[in-house]
């Protein structure tokens, strides 16, 4: 099981991305960036969301927790 959340801040819909910001980067990770493990896709999405938020001077702190032993194959 993998839990995904924003650590004490807000989640943001990003109309220009046609998804939530984190969701957009998750989809990009698995469809165009070759991320085949959930852990790698989550890190990509977190980094993408942070970069997106910085453009708008928003404070975000997306994080994930993974209780799966090894890498979770998507």
mmCIF file of N, CA and C in Angstrom:
data_model
loop_
_atom_site.group_PDB
_atom_site.id
_atom_site.type_symbol
_atom_site.label_atom_id
_atom_site.label_comp_id
_atom_site.label_asym_id
_atom_site.label_seq_id
_atom_site.Cartn_x
_atom_site.Cartn_y
_atom_site.Cartn_z
ATOM 1 N N UNK A 1 0.845 -1.176 0.000
ATOM 2 C CA UNK A 1 0.000 0.000 0.000
ATOM 3 C C UNK A 1 0.883 1.228 0.000
ATOM 4 N N UNK A 2 0.463 2.205 -0.751
ATOM 5 C CA UNK A 2 1.170 3.478 -0.797
ATOM 6 C C UNK A 2 0.166 4.559 -0.458
ATOM 7 N N UNK A 3 0.535 5.436 0.447
ATOM 8 C CA UNK A 3 -0.316 6.562 0.805
ATOM 9 C C UNK A 3 0.325 7.829 0.268
ATOM 10 N N UNK A 4 -0.499 8.682 -0.294
ATOM 11 C CA UNK A 4 -0.015 9.919 -0.888
ATOM 12 C C UNK A 4 -0.792 11.069 -0.286
ATOM 13 N N UNK A 5 -0.078 12.132 0.043
ATOM 14 C CA UNK A 5 -0.753 13.265 0.661
ATOM 15 C C UNK A 5 0.120 14.497 0.579
ATOM 16 N N UNK A 6 -0.482 15.600 0.914
ATOM 17 C CA UNK A 6 0.260 16.826 1.098
ATOM 18 C C UNK A 6 0.455 16.978 2.593
ATOM 19 N N UNK A 7 1.641 17.219 3.004
ATOM 20 C CA UNK A 7 1.999 17.240 4.409
ATOM 21 C C UNK A 7 1.678 18.593 5.043
ATOM 22 N N UNK A 8 0.423 18.773 5.473
ATOM 23 C CA UNK A 8 0.034 19.980 6.191
ATOM 24 C C UNK A 8 -0.265 21.178 5.310
ATOM 25 N N UNK A 9 -0.280 21.011 3.991
ATOM 26 C CA UNK A 9 -0.641 22.114 3.104
ATOM 27 C C UNK A 9 -1.752 21.656 2.179
ATOM 28 N N UNK A 10 -2.062 22.468 1.213
ATOM 29 C CA UNK A 10 -3.184 22.191 0.321
ATOM 30 C C UNK A 10 -2.763 21.399 -0.912
ATOM 31 N N UNK A 11 -3.745 20.768 -1.502
ATOM 32 C CA UNK A 11 -3.597 20.168 -2.809
ATOM 33 C C UNK A 11 -4.182 21.168 -3.806
ATOM 34 N N UNK A 12 -3.677 21.174 -5.011
ATOM 35 C CA UNK A 12 -4.121 22.181 -5.966
ATOM 36 C C UNK A 12 -4.597 21.562 -7.258
ATOM 37 N N UNK A 13 -5.803 21.985 -7.689
ATOM 38 C CA UNK A 13 -6.238 21.681 -9.038
ATOM 39 C C UNK A 13 -5.470 22.636 -9.952
ATOM 40 N N UNK A 14 -5.084 22.126 -11.092
ATOM 41 C CA UNK A 14 -4.319 22.936 -12.033
ATOM 42 C C UNK A 14 -5.046 22.924 -13.372
ATOM 43 N N UNK A 15 -5.996 23.841 -13.575
ATOM 44 C CA UNK A 15 -6.794 23.817 -14.801
ATOM 45 C C UNK A 15 -5.943 23.769 -16.075
ATOM 46 N N UNK A 16 -4.820 24.429 -16.094
ATOM 47 C CA UNK A 16 -3.948 24.400 -17.266
ATOM 48 C C UNK A 16 -3.361 23.020 -17.524
ATOM 49 N N UNK A 17 -3.324 22.191 -16.501
ATOM 50 C CA UNK A 17 -2.805 20.837 -16.627
ATOM 51 C C UNK A 17 -3.925 19.811 -16.777
ATOM 52 N N UNK A 18 -5.160 20.248 -16.669
ATOM 53 C CA UNK A 18 -6.353 19.411 -16.786
ATOM 54 C C UNK A 18 -6.411 18.298 -15.730
ATOM 55 N N UNK A 19 -5.790 18.508 -14.592
ATOM 56 C CA UNK A 19 -5.776 17.573 -13.461
ATOM 57 C C UNK A 19 -5.343 18.353 -12.231
ATOM 58 N N UNK A 20 -5.304 17.648 -11.117
ATOM 59 C CA UNK A 20 -4.584 18.194 -9.987
ATOM 60 C C UNK A 20 -3.115 18.216 -10.367
ATOM 61 N N UNK A 21 -2.344 19.118 -9.772
ATOM 62 C CA UNK A 21 -0.932 19.245 -10.146
ATOM 63 C C UNK A 21 -0.180 17.932 -9.911
ATOM 64 N N UNK A 22 -0.358 17.328 -8.746
ATOM 65 C CA UNK A 22 0.355 16.078 -8.453
ATOM 66 C C UNK A 22 -0.082 14.981 -9.420
ATOM 67 N N UNK A 23 -1.381 14.884 -9.666
ATOM 68 C CA UNK A 23 -1.910 13.859 -10.560
ATOM 69 C C UNK A 23 -1.351 14.020 -11.960
ATOM 70 N N UNK A 24 -1.244 15.238 -12.443
ATOM 71 C CA UNK A 24 -0.693 15.481 -13.771
ATOM 72 C C UNK A 24 0.710 14.885 -13.885
ATOM 73 N N UNK A 25 1.541 15.156 -12.902
ATOM 74 C CA UNK A 25 2.921 14.672 -12.967
ATOM 75 C C UNK A 25 3.015 13.165 -12.740
ATOM 76 N N UNK A 26 2.100 12.591 -11.980
ATOM 77 C CA UNK A 26 2.062 11.127 -11.833
ATOM 78 C C UNK A 26 1.765 10.487 -13.192
ATOM 79 N N UNK A 27 0.739 10.996 -13.867
ATOM 80 C CA UNK A 27 0.372 10.459 -15.181
ATOM 81 C C UNK A 27 1.531 10.631 -16.159
ATOM 82 N N UNK A 28 2.166 11.782 -16.143
ATOM 83 C CA UNK A 28 3.314 12.015 -17.016
ATOM 84 C C UNK A 28 4.441 11.028 -16.715
ATOM 85 N N UNK A 29 4.670 10.768 -15.442
ATOM 86 C CA UNK A 29 5.737 9.843 -15.048
ATOM 87 C C UNK A 29 5.536 8.461 -15.638
ATOM 88 N N UNK A 30 4.307 7.965 -15.587
ATOM 89 C CA UNK A 30 4.073 6.589 -16.026
ATOM 90 C C UNK A 30 3.782 6.478 -17.526
ATOM 91 N N UNK A 31 3.363 7.563 -18.167
ATOM 92 C CA UNK A 31 3.027 7.461 -19.588
ATOM 93 C C UNK A 31 4.127 7.949 -20.519
ATOM 94 N N UNK A 32 4.936 8.905 -20.077
ATOM 95 C CA UNK A 32 5.958 9.447 -20.982
ATOM 96 C C UNK A 32 7.367 9.412 -20.431
ATOM 97 N N UNK A 33 7.518 9.179 -19.144
ATOM 98 C CA UNK A 33 8.853 9.210 -18.547
ATOM 99 C C UNK A 33 9.396 7.827 -18.212
ATOM 100 N N UNK A 34 8.631 6.804 -18.499
ATOM 101 C CA UNK A 34 9.108 5.436 -18.312
ATOM 102 C C UNK A 34 9.218 4.977 -16.874
ATOM 103 N N UNK A 35 8.522 5.636 -15.964
ATOM 104 C CA UNK A 35 8.549 5.218 -14.559
ATOM 105 C C UNK A 35 7.661 3.983 -14.414
ATOM 106 N N UNK A 36 8.251 2.855 -14.081
ATOM 107 C CA UNK A 36 7.488 1.606 -13.992
ATOM 108 C C UNK A 36 7.244 1.180 -12.552
ATOM 109 N N UNK A 37 7.811 1.909 -11.602
ATOM 110 C CA UNK A 37 7.598 1.606 -10.188
ATOM 111 C C UNK A 37 6.862 2.768 -9.527
ATOM 112 N N UNK A 38 5.923 2.437 -8.666
ATOM 113 C CA UNK A 38 5.122 3.459 -7.994
ATOM 114 C C UNK A 38 5.989 4.433 -7.212
ATOM 115 N N UNK A 39 7.025 3.924 -6.572
ATOM 116 C CA UNK A 39 7.895 4.793 -5.779
ATOM 117 C C UNK A 39 8.580 5.842 -6.652
ATOM 118 N N UNK A 40 9.061 5.434 -7.825
ATOM 119 C CA UNK A 40 9.708 6.377 -8.736
ATOM 120 C C UNK A 40 8.712 7.384 -9.301
ATOM 121 N N UNK A 41 7.520 6.922 -9.622
ATOM 122 C CA UNK A 41 6.490 7.819 -10.146
ATOM 123 C C UNK A 41 6.082 8.840 -9.089
ATOM 124 N N UNK A 42 6.001 8.414 -7.835
ATOM 125 C CA UNK A 42 5.623 9.331 -6.756
ATOM 126 C C UNK A 42 6.666 10.424 -6.581
ATOM 127 N N UNK A 43 7.927 10.064 -6.611
ATOM 128 C CA UNK A 43 8.996 11.066 -6.473
ATOM 129 C C UNK A 43 8.950 12.045 -7.649
ATOM 130 N N UNK A 44 8.754 11.530 -8.855
ATOM 131 C CA UNK A 44 8.643 12.396 -10.037
ATOM 132 C C UNK A 44 7.470 13.366 -9.874
ATOM 133 N N UNK A 45 6.326 12.850 -9.426
ATOM 134 C CA UNK A 45 5.139 13.693 -9.234
ATOM 135 C C UNK A 45 5.370 14.739 -8.148
ATOM 136 N N UNK A 46 6.030 14.356 -7.072
ATOM 137 C CA UNK A 46 6.327 15.308 -6.001
ATOM 138 C C UNK A 46 7.228 16.433 -6.512
ATOM 139 N N UNK A 47 8.282 16.070 -7.230
ATOM 140 C CA UNK A 47 9.197 17.078 -7.772
ATOM 141 C C UNK A 47 8.499 17.974 -8.782
ATOM 142 N N UNK A 48 7.666 17.386 -9.643
ATOM 143 C CA UNK A 48 6.924 18.170 -10.625
ATOM 144 C C UNK A 48 5.961 19.140 -9.971
ATOM 145 N N UNK A 49 5.257 18.670 -8.938
ATOM 146 C CA UNK A 49 4.305 19.541 -8.247
ATOM 147 C C UNK A 49 5.030 20.702 -7.569
ATOM 148 N N UNK A 50 6.178 20.413 -6.964
ATOM 149 C CA UNK A 50 6.951 21.483 -6.306
ATOM 150 C C UNK A 50 7.400 22.530 -7.321
ATOM 151 N N UNK A 51 7.885 22.084 -8.483
ATOM 152 C CA UNK A 51 8.320 23.025 -9.522
ATOM 153 C C UNK A 51 7.136 23.840 -10.038
ATOM 154 N N UNK A 52 5.995 23.174 -10.246
ATOM 155 C CA UNK A 52 4.793 23.876 -10.691
ATOM 156 C C UNK A 52 4.381 24.938 -9.666
ATOM 157 N N UNK A 53 4.355 24.559 -8.405
ATOM 158 C CA UNK A 53 3.921 25.471 -7.344
ATOM 159 C C UNK A 53 4.851 26.669 -7.211
ATOM 160 N N UNK A 54 6.137 26.452 -7.403
ATOM 161 C CA UNK A 54 7.103 27.544 -7.270
ATOM 162 C C UNK A 54 6.815 28.667 -8.264
ATOM 163 N N UNK A 55 6.306 28.315 -9.437
ATOM 164 C CA UNK A 55 5.967 29.331 -10.439
ATOM 165 C C UNK A 55 4.899 30.295 -9.942
ATOM 166 N N UNK A 56 4.034 29.793 -9.050
ATOM 167 C CA UNK A 56 2.900 30.575 -8.551
ATOM 168 C C UNK A 56 3.101 31.006 -7.097
ATOM 169 N N UNK A 57 4.303 30.801 -6.603
ATOM 170 C CA UNK A 57 4.648 31.166 -5.222
ATOM 171 C C UNK A 57 3.728 30.480 -4.207
ATOM 172 N N UNK A 58 3.422 29.219 -4.486
ATOM 173 C CA UNK A 58 2.597 28.412 -3.586
ATOM 174 C C UNK A 58 3.504 27.505 -2.767
ATOM 175 N N UNK A 59 3.090 27.266 -1.541
ATOM 176 C CA UNK A 59 3.841 26.363 -0.675
ATOM 177 C C UNK A 59 3.169 24.992 -0.701
ATOM 178 N N UNK A 60 3.901 24.003 -1.124
ATOM 179 C CA UNK A 60 3.393 22.630 -1.152
ATOM 180 C C UNK A 60 4.458 21.713 -0.556
ATOM 181 N N UNK A 61 4.008 20.601 -0.038
ATOM 182 C CA UNK A 61 4.957 19.615 0.488
ATOM 183 C C UNK A 61 4.392 18.211 0.277
ATOM 184 N N UNK A 62 4.246 17.817 -0.990
ATOM 185 C CA UNK A 62 3.709 16.486 -1.257
ATOM 186 C C UNK A 62 4.681 15.417 -0.754
ATOM 187 N N UNK A 63 4.126 14.340 -0.264
ATOM 188 C CA UNK A 63 4.955 13.270 0.263
ATOM 189 C C UNK A 63 4.241 11.942 0.090
ATOM 190 N N UNK A 64 4.999 10.880 0.119
ATOM 191 C CA UNK A 64 4.386 9.550 0.052
ATOM 192 C C UNK A 64 5.018 8.656 1.112
ATOM 193 N N UNK A 65 4.263 7.658 1.488
ATOM 194 C CA UNK A 65 4.727 6.658 2.436
ATOM 195 C C UNK A 65 4.483 5.301 1.802
ATOM 196 N N UNK A 66 5.455 4.439 1.904
ATOM 197 C CA UNK A 66 5.385 3.163 1.210
ATOM 198 C C UNK A 66 5.689 2.037 2.191
ATOM 199 N N UNK A 67 4.762 1.159 2.394
ATOM 200 C CA UNK A 67 4.943 0.012 3.290
ATOM 201 C C UNK A 67 5.244 -1.269 2.514
ATOM 202 N N UNK A 68 5.405 -1.145 1.208
ATOM 203 C CA UNK A 68 5.672 -2.295 0.358
ATOM 204 C C UNK A 68 7.170 -2.599 0.403
ATOM 205 N N UNK A 69 7.516 -3.836 0.586
ATOM 206 C CA UNK A 69 8.920 -4.228 0.578
ATOM 207 C C UNK A 69 9.379 -4.363 -0.873
ATOM 208 N N UNK A 70 10.399 -3.652 -1.239
ATOM 209 C CA UNK A 70 10.867 -3.658 -2.621
ATOM 210 C C UNK A 70 10.207 -2.532 -3.402
ATOM 211 N N UNK A 71 10.228 -2.671 -4.706
ATOM 212 C CA UNK A 71 9.640 -1.662 -5.574
ATOM 213 C C UNK A 71 8.311 -2.205 -6.117
ATOM 214 N N UNK A 72 7.273 -1.373 -6.037
ATOM 215 C CA UNK A 72 5.942 -1.763 -6.486
ATOM 216 C C UNK A 72 5.823 -1.537 -7.979
ATOM 217 N N UNK A 73 5.741 -2.601 -8.745
ATOM 218 C CA UNK A 73 5.681 -2.564 -10.193
ATOM 219 C C UNK A 73 4.291 -2.134 -10.649
ATOM 220 N N UNK A 74 4.229 -1.076 -11.430
ATOM 221 C CA UNK A 74 2.952 -0.614 -11.947
ATOM 222 C C UNK A 74 2.520 -1.466 -13.091
#
